[in-house]
Every structure is written in C-alpha cells, then in structure tokens.
Amino acid sequence: MNTAYPPLNALRAFEAAARRLSFTKAAEDLDVTPGAISQQVKILEDFVGQPLFRRLGRAVELTDSARASMPLLREAFERIDDAVRQMRLPLRRERVSVSAAPSFASKWLVPRIDRFQAANPDVQVWVAADMNLVDFAYADVDLAVRYGPGFYEGVTSEMLMGEEVLPVCSPTLLEGAKPLRTPQDLAGHTLLHDVSPDNDPSCPDWSMWLTARGVQRADGNQGLRFNQSAMVIDAAASGRGVALAKRAIAAADLQSGRLVAPFSGEGDKVGFAYWLVRPKGRTMTPALKAFLDWIKSEATGDDWVI
C-alpha cells in the first residue's frame, strides 16, 4: 500500500485537543507542552491542507470537517489499541486455551481430557470455566464451547454435538420403599430442576415432561432448583431426587454408574446444541488442530451415549 499516513503523534495531539477544546488541557493529558500540541496540530493541518481549528483568542473550536472526523478517529485509536493488545499476547505454540461453561467443563470436558493428554503429551490445555461469552479480541483464548442456537456473528462456529434431556437418579432410588419403575412413580420422589442461565427455551421442564407422559399424580413444580447443571447432576447422584438432566452433562456419571436412567435411555431432543467457536483470521496451530480433531472425535463417539 502506497497510501501516505499522517504522523501518529500529530493525530494523538489533534484528538486530545479536539476532545478537550484546549491546547493547554491536551498538553496536560499527553504530558507535553502546549507549544508541542500546537506544533503537532500544525503538522496535521499541513498534511490535510486546511485548518482544523478556529482560533478564538485563548479558546478554540473545531471546523466542520474536523468535527466530522472525530468519531472515525476515536474508532481508529480503539482498533490500534486492540491490535497492540493482540501483539502483546504470548506466543502459543504448544498450548490450547479453551473456554466453556462450568457445568460442561467439569462434567463433560474434564473427565475426558486425560485421553487428549495421553495422545498429545507436549500440548498444554488450559480450561477456563466461565458463564460469560468469551471476547476473542481481549481474552487469550483459542477456542470456546458455547451452548446455544449457533450461527454466531464475527466468529467461526461449528456444531460439536446436539443435546437432549432425560430423567436420571442415583441407583439407590431404584430400590427401597418407593422404587422407581415407571414415570408414575415420580409422585413419591423429589424432583430436581435445572434453572441454569444457559437453559434452552425449547428444553422441557418437569411439568412439560410429566404432562407429555400422562403423569397426573406428580407435581412438576415441586422440588429443588439449581442454577448450574452440574449441581443438578451432583444432587441426583447423591440421592436427593430425580433430575431432568442434559445428557452430555450427565454422561460421565451415567457411564461410571453414579447415575442411572430409570425409565429409558432415550431423551427429549432440544433446540440448542454445543458449538465450537473460534476467532476469525487467527492462525490455527498444530496443537489447536489436534485438540479440535480430538474433541470432535469424543463428541461423535458412542461412549457418552447411554
């Protein structure tokens, strides 16, 4: 590109003077003399070929063209700040940083991570469990797993796997004074509710699930409520009641036998899914490629489907 750009110091001096409408206050902001601000503004005015300020004695005001340029100039400085922030990120050759919701991280990702480490001993995996959506412009994160409808703007997204919900409980509830045999038996048990912020509007709650199966004696509104899916799973595994759980979140506990599906292995599919989300334009390292191949293989394998 052969486009000529004005000196950055001249732009900084102009932005400060235009924002403060004072060369003296701009000088204080930039820790220089008022004369230095005046000199840099003059350089910029010579570059653009016209005045940018009207001098009104000790006061100044912007010309129309200078005023119109200010939003663009502020945006440009913000983009420069973003670029410098990216430059300061540490080099990451053999490291993969993954962001995921706490329940997915603890119940699905972490129980499997040893398999990736065994196959890739030279790659460090950093897992950041956070309910907030990662901002790739600021966070030192390679990959995020999001639970939602997909098709996120400004990033590259790929569906990892779908989701469904099904009742799960401790094996101890299959026996005893009120054994679970059919959905009708839920009337004698505490219902555990997942009210986590990442819940899918299409996901049935207990009232909907019971109504769909013609269960009338059980109250779908009674029971305990938890704001994280992992807490629902742990409460069910400890025998506190029966959870209507996301299968992916319950998979490790179902496989280990801490949980069982008392009625059927088939669940009700929901509209949300788990998505692999990456920033556009960032180079994919061999470590990240290996991790993506591994996590997709885990999701398509049958070991998590009970």
mmCIF file of C-alpha atoms in Angstrom, residues 14-229:
data_model
loop_
_atom_site.group_PDB
_atom_site.id
_atom_site.type_symbol
_atom_site.label_atom_id
_atom_site.label_comp_id
_atom_site.label_asym_id
_atom_site.label_seq_id
_atom_site.Cartn_x
_atom_site.Cartn_y
_atom_site.Cartn_z
ATOM 1 C CA PHE A 14 -5.242 16.625 17.452
ATOM 2 C CA GLU A 15 -7.547 14.076 19.137
ATOM 3 C CA ALA A 16 -6.626 15.337 22.605
ATOM 4 C CA ALA A 17 -7.020 18.996 21.624
ATOM 5 C CA ALA A 18 -10.329 18.318 19.860
ATOM 6 C CA ARG A 19 -11.670 16.328 22.795
ATOM 7 C CA ARG A 20 -10.670 18.953 25.341
ATOM 8 C CA LEU A 21 -11.118 22.023 23.063
ATOM 9 C CA SER A 22 -7.945 23.330 24.658
ATOM 10 C CA PHE A 23 -4.294 23.002 23.667
ATOM 11 C CA THR A 24 -3.277 23.529 27.319
ATOM 12 C CA LYS A 25 -5.510 20.724 28.635
ATOM 13 C CA ALA A 26 -4.443 18.456 25.776
ATOM 14 C CA ALA A 27 -0.826 19.104 26.735
ATOM 15 C CA GLU A 28 -1.611 18.073 30.314
ATOM 16 C CA ASP A 29 -3.244 14.848 29.101
ATOM 17 C CA LEU A 30 -0.254 13.906 26.946
ATOM 18 C CA ASP A 31 2.385 15.277 29.348
ATOM 19 C CA VAL A 32 3.894 17.692 26.806
ATOM 20 C CA THR A 33 3.943 21.472 26.414
ATOM 21 C CA PRO A 34 1.123 23.468 24.778
ATOM 22 C CA GLY A 35 3.652 24.503 22.160
ATOM 23 C CA ALA A 36 4.249 20.859 21.257
ATOM 24 C CA ILE A 37 0.499 20.334 20.814
ATOM 25 C CA SER A 38 0.286 23.423 18.592
ATOM 26 C CA GLN A 39 3.220 22.219 16.508
ATOM 27 C CA GLN A 40 1.735 18.741 16.000
ATOM 28 C CA VAL A 41 -1.669 20.179 15.076
ATOM 29 C CA LYS A 42 0.071 22.438 12.524
ATOM 30 C CA ILE A 43 1.790 19.367 11.018
ATOM 31 C CA LEU A 44 -1.604 17.665 10.653
ATOM 32 C CA GLU A 45 -3.223 20.774 9.167
ATOM 33 C CA ASP A 46 -0.418 20.990 6.618
ATOM 34 C CA PHE A 47 -0.942 17.317 5.813
ATOM 35 C CA VAL A 48 -4.699 17.645 5.196
ATOM 36 C CA GLY A 49 -4.333 21.039 3.529
ATOM 37 C CA GLN A 50 -6.775 23.056 5.631
ATOM 38 C CA PRO A 51 -7.293 24.357 9.187
ATOM 39 C CA LEU A 52 -8.798 22.008 11.762
ATOM 40 C CA PHE A 53 -9.403 24.589 14.480
ATOM 41 C CA ARG A 54 -10.759 28.095 14.573
ATOM 42 C CA ARG A 55 -8.689 30.188 16.988
ATOM 43 C CA LEU A 56 -10.936 32.379 19.128
ATOM 44 C CA GLY A 57 -8.457 34.217 21.330
ATOM 45 C CA ARG A 58 -7.498 31.728 24.036
ATOM 46 C CA ALA A 59 -10.300 29.361 23.047
ATOM 47 C CA VAL A 60 -10.524 27.052 20.016
ATOM 48 C CA GLU A 61 -13.345 25.299 18.203
ATOM 49 C CA LEU A 62 -13.358 22.584 15.590
ATOM 50 C CA THR A 63 -14.026 23.186 11.939
ATOM 51 C CA ASP A 64 -16.902 21.207 10.432
ATOM 52 C CA SER A 65 -14.596 18.710 8.718
ATOM 53 C CA ALA A 66 -12.564 18.221 11.896
ATOM 54 C CA ARG A 67 -15.717 17.605 13.935
ATOM 55 C CA ALA A 68 -16.949 15.049 11.399
ATOM 56 C CA SER A 69 -13.640 13.183 11.590
ATOM 57 C CA MET A 70 -13.681 12.676 15.353
ATOM 58 C CA PRO A 71 -15.861 9.508 15.585
ATOM 59 C CA LEU A 72 -13.724 7.828 12.930
ATOM 60 C CA LEU A 73 -10.513 8.881 14.623
ATOM 61 C CA ARG A 74 -11.673 7.576 18.014
ATOM 62 C CA GLU A 75 -12.637 4.271 16.406
ATOM 63 C CA ALA A 76 -9.227 4.117 14.711
ATOM 64 C CA PHE A 77 -7.405 4.579 18.028
ATOM 65 C CA GLU A 78 -9.568 1.856 19.576
ATOM 66 C CA ARG A 79 -8.612 -0.503 16.734
ATOM 67 C CA ILE A 80 -4.955 0.345 17.239
ATOM 68 C CA ASP A 81 -5.317 -0.451 20.941
ATOM 69 C CA ASP A 82 -6.879 -3.815 20.019
ATOM 70 C CA ALA A 83 -4.041 -4.559 17.596
ATOM 71 C CA VAL A 84 -1.371 -3.752 20.179
ATOM 72 C CA ARG A 85 -3.185 -5.911 22.732
ATOM 73 C CA GLN A 86 -3.054 -8.816 20.288
ATOM 74 C CA MET A 87 0.660 -8.198 19.705
ATOM 75 C CA ARG A 88 1.284 -8.454 23.435
ATOM 76 C CA LEU A 89 -0.347 -11.867 23.752
ATOM 77 C CA PRO A 90 2.266 -14.540 24.469
ATOM 78 C CA LEU A 91 3.356 -16.856 21.704
ATOM 79 C CA ARG A 92 1.385 -20.093 21.922
ATOM 80 C CA ARG A 93 2.906 -22.976 20.027
ATOM 81 C CA GLU A 94 2.081 -25.962 22.192
ATOM 82 C CA ARG A 95 -0.786 -24.637 24.240
ATOM 83 C CA VAL A 96 -4.536 -24.660 23.756
ATOM 84 C CA SER A 97 -6.770 -22.397 25.839
ATOM 85 C CA VAL A 98 -10.440 -23.447 25.958
ATOM 86 C CA SER A 99 -13.375 -21.538 27.411
ATOM 87 C CA ALA A 100 -16.557 -23.382 28.381
ATOM 88 C CA ALA A 101 -19.475 -23.092 30.776
ATOM 89 C CA PRO A 102 -18.616 -24.503 34.228
ATOM 90 C CA SER A 103 -21.034 -27.441 34.012
ATOM 91 C CA PHE A 104 -19.844 -28.523 30.569
ATOM 92 C CA ALA A 105 -16.208 -28.083 31.595
ATOM 93 C CA SER A 106 -16.484 -30.091 34.803
ATOM 94 C CA LYS A 107 -18.889 -32.801 33.675
ATOM 95 C CA TRP A 108 -18.041 -33.380 30.010
ATOM 96 C CA LEU A 109 -14.642 -31.931 29.129
ATOM 97 C CA VAL A 110 -12.506 -32.541 32.202
ATOM 98 C CA PRO A 111 -13.409 -36.264 32.615
ATOM 99 C CA ARG A 112 -12.121 -36.836 29.072
ATOM 100 C CA ILE A 113 -9.097 -34.552 28.990
ATOM 101 C CA ASP A 114 -6.690 -37.287 30.105
ATOM 102 C CA ARG A 115 -7.277 -39.059 26.815
ATOM 103 C CA PHE A 116 -6.135 -35.993 24.893
ATOM 104 C CA GLN A 117 -3.094 -35.521 27.132
ATOM 105 C CA ALA A 118 -2.102 -39.168 26.707
ATOM 106 C CA ALA A 119 -2.156 -38.780 22.921
ATOM 107 C CA ASN A 120 -0.597 -35.280 22.964
ATOM 108 C CA PRO A 121 1.792 -35.103 25.940
ATOM 109 C CA ASP A 122 3.576 -31.996 24.602
ATOM 110 C CA VAL A 123 0.404 -29.883 24.444
ATOM 111 C CA GLN A 124 -0.748 -27.911 27.465
ATOM 112 C CA VAL A 125 -4.514 -27.482 27.800
ATOM 113 C CA TRP A 126 -5.844 -24.534 29.774
ATOM 114 C CA VAL A 127 -9.549 -24.749 30.627
ATOM 115 C CA ALA A 128 -11.354 -21.538 31.591
ATOM 116 C CA ALA A 129 -14.793 -22.222 33.101
ATOM 117 C CA ASP A 130 -16.931 -19.121 32.636
ATOM 118 C CA MET A 131 -20.611 -18.445 32.040
ATOM 119 C CA ASN A 132 -19.829 -15.258 30.118
ATOM 120 C CA LEU A 133 -19.285 -15.383 26.361
ATOM 121 C CA VAL A 134 -15.593 -15.014 25.599
ATOM 122 C CA ASP A 135 -14.497 -11.886 23.705
ATOM 123 C CA PHE A 136 -11.669 -13.117 21.493
ATOM 124 C CA ALA A 137 -10.436 -9.545 20.948
ATOM 125 C CA TYR A 138 -9.433 -9.309 24.610
ATOM 126 C CA ALA A 139 -9.210 -12.846 26.012
ATOM 127 C CA ASP A 140 -6.216 -15.106 25.500
ATOM 128 C CA VAL A 141 -8.460 -17.962 24.350
ATOM 129 C CA ASP A 142 -8.113 -20.217 21.297
ATOM 130 C CA LEU A 143 -11.460 -21.968 21.395
ATOM 131 C CA ALA A 144 -14.805 -21.679 23.154
ATOM 132 C CA VAL A 145 -17.563 -24.235 23.560
ATOM 133 C CA ARG A 146 -20.929 -22.486 23.570
ATOM 134 C CA TYR A 147 -24.319 -23.970 24.309
ATOM 135 C CA GLY A 148 -26.907 -22.192 22.212
ATOM 136 C CA PRO A 149 -28.628 -21.851 18.838
ATOM 137 C CA GLY A 150 -25.386 -21.405 16.896
ATOM 138 C CA PHE A 151 -24.618 -19.102 13.948
ATOM 139 C CA TYR A 152 -22.659 -16.575 15.995
ATOM 140 C CA GLU A 153 -21.600 -13.357 14.263
ATOM 141 C CA GLY A 154 -17.972 -12.394 13.851
ATOM 142 C CA VAL A 155 -16.552 -15.835 14.665
ATOM 143 C CA THR A 156 -16.119 -19.240 13.073
ATOM 144 C CA SER A 157 -18.571 -21.750 14.554
ATOM 145 C CA GLU A 158 -19.062 -25.472 14.058
ATOM 146 C CA MET A 159 -21.585 -27.708 15.804
ATOM 147 C CA LEU A 160 -19.935 -30.133 18.200
ATOM 148 C CA MET A 161 -22.997 -32.153 19.200
ATOM 149 C CA GLY A 162 -26.685 -31.891 19.915
ATOM 150 C CA GLU A 163 -28.354 -32.254 23.283
ATOM 151 C CA GLU A 164 -31.331 -33.950 24.864
ATOM 152 C CA VAL A 165 -32.754 -34.251 28.365
ATOM 153 C CA LEU A 166 -33.819 -37.318 30.310
ATOM 154 C CA PRO A 167 -34.599 -38.253 33.913
ATOM 155 C CA VAL A 168 -31.605 -39.501 35.918
ATOM 156 C CA CYS A 169 -31.174 -40.537 39.530
ATOM 157 C CA SER A 170 -28.990 -42.475 41.932
ATOM 158 C CA PRO A 171 -29.203 -46.278 41.579
ATOM 159 C CA THR A 172 -30.409 -46.360 45.200
ATOM 160 C CA LEU A 173 -33.772 -44.910 44.118
ATOM 161 C CA LEU A 174 -34.497 -47.981 42.003
ATOM 162 C CA GLU A 175 -34.995 -49.950 45.198
ATOM 163 C CA GLY A 176 -36.386 -49.217 48.631
ATOM 164 C CA ALA A 177 -39.833 -48.284 49.852
ATOM 165 C CA LYS A 178 -40.714 -46.267 46.734
ATOM 166 C CA PRO A 179 -38.801 -47.891 43.854
ATOM 167 C CA LEU A 180 -38.732 -46.078 40.532
ATOM 168 C CA ARG A 181 -40.160 -48.281 37.824
ATOM 169 C CA THR A 182 -42.347 -46.009 35.672
ATOM 170 C CA PRO A 183 -42.874 -42.239 35.362
ATOM 171 C CA GLN A 184 -45.948 -42.632 37.587
ATOM 172 C CA ASP A 185 -43.611 -43.485 40.471
ATOM 173 C CA LEU A 186 -42.171 -39.961 40.404
ATOM 174 C CA ALA A 187 -45.047 -38.901 42.675
ATOM 175 C CA GLY A 188 -43.091 -40.339 45.594
ATOM 176 C CA HIS A 189 -39.792 -38.586 44.844
ATOM 177 C CA THR A 190 -38.279 -35.111 44.951
ATOM 178 C CA LEU A 191 -37.842 -33.508 41.530
ATOM 179 C CA LEU A 192 -34.601 -31.640 40.808
ATOM 180 C CA HIS A 193 -34.835 -28.665 38.438
ATOM 181 C CA ASP A 194 -32.116 -27.168 36.218
ATOM 182 C CA VAL A 195 -32.655 -23.381 36.078
ATOM 183 C CA SER A 196 -29.178 -22.503 34.815
ATOM 184 C CA PRO A 197 -28.825 -19.324 32.703
ATOM 185 C CA ASP A 198 -27.838 -21.351 29.633
ATOM 186 C CA ASN A 199 -31.112 -23.264 29.614
ATOM 187 C CA ASP A 200 -32.762 -23.725 26.228
ATOM 188 C CA PRO A 201 -36.274 -22.261 25.739
ATOM 189 C CA SER A 202 -37.133 -25.434 23.825
ATOM 190 C CA CYS A 203 -35.996 -27.633 26.710
ATOM 191 C CA PRO A 204 -38.928 -29.233 28.563
ATOM 192 C CA ASP A 205 -39.219 -28.663 32.297
ATOM 193 C CA TRP A 206 -40.634 -31.253 34.666
ATOM 194 C CA SER A 207 -44.218 -30.043 34.238
ATOM 195 C CA MET A 208 -43.976 -30.391 30.461
ATOM 196 C CA TRP A 209 -42.245 -33.777 30.685
ATOM 197 C CA LEU A 210 -44.863 -35.191 33.063
ATOM 198 C CA THR A 211 -47.773 -33.847 31.026
ATOM 199 C CA ALA A 212 -46.371 -35.369 27.822
ATOM 200 C CA ARG A 213 -46.358 -38.790 29.513
ATOM 201 C CA GLY A 214 -49.757 -38.502 31.146
ATOM 202 C CA VAL A 215 -48.398 -38.424 34.690
ATOM 203 C CA GLN A 216 -51.001 -36.725 36.872
ATOM 204 C CA ARG A 217 -50.105 -37.629 40.458
ATOM 205 C CA ALA A 218 -46.648 -35.972 40.410
ATOM 206 C CA ASP A 219 -46.388 -32.188 40.836
ATOM 207 C CA GLY A 220 -43.972 -30.812 38.245
ATOM 208 C CA ASN A 221 -43.440 -27.614 40.230
ATOM 209 C CA GLN A 222 -42.273 -29.207 43.476
ATOM 210 C CA GLY A 223 -38.675 -29.965 44.339
ATOM 211 C CA LEU A 224 -35.258 -28.317 44.440
ATOM 212 C CA ARG A 225 -33.878 -25.817 41.935
ATOM 213 C CA PHE A 226 -30.233 -25.254 40.978
ATOM 214 C CA ASN A 227 -28.637 -22.529 38.856
ATOM 215 C CA GLN A 228 -25.928 -24.784 37.399
ATOM 216 C CA SER A 229 -26.437 -28.038 35.520
#
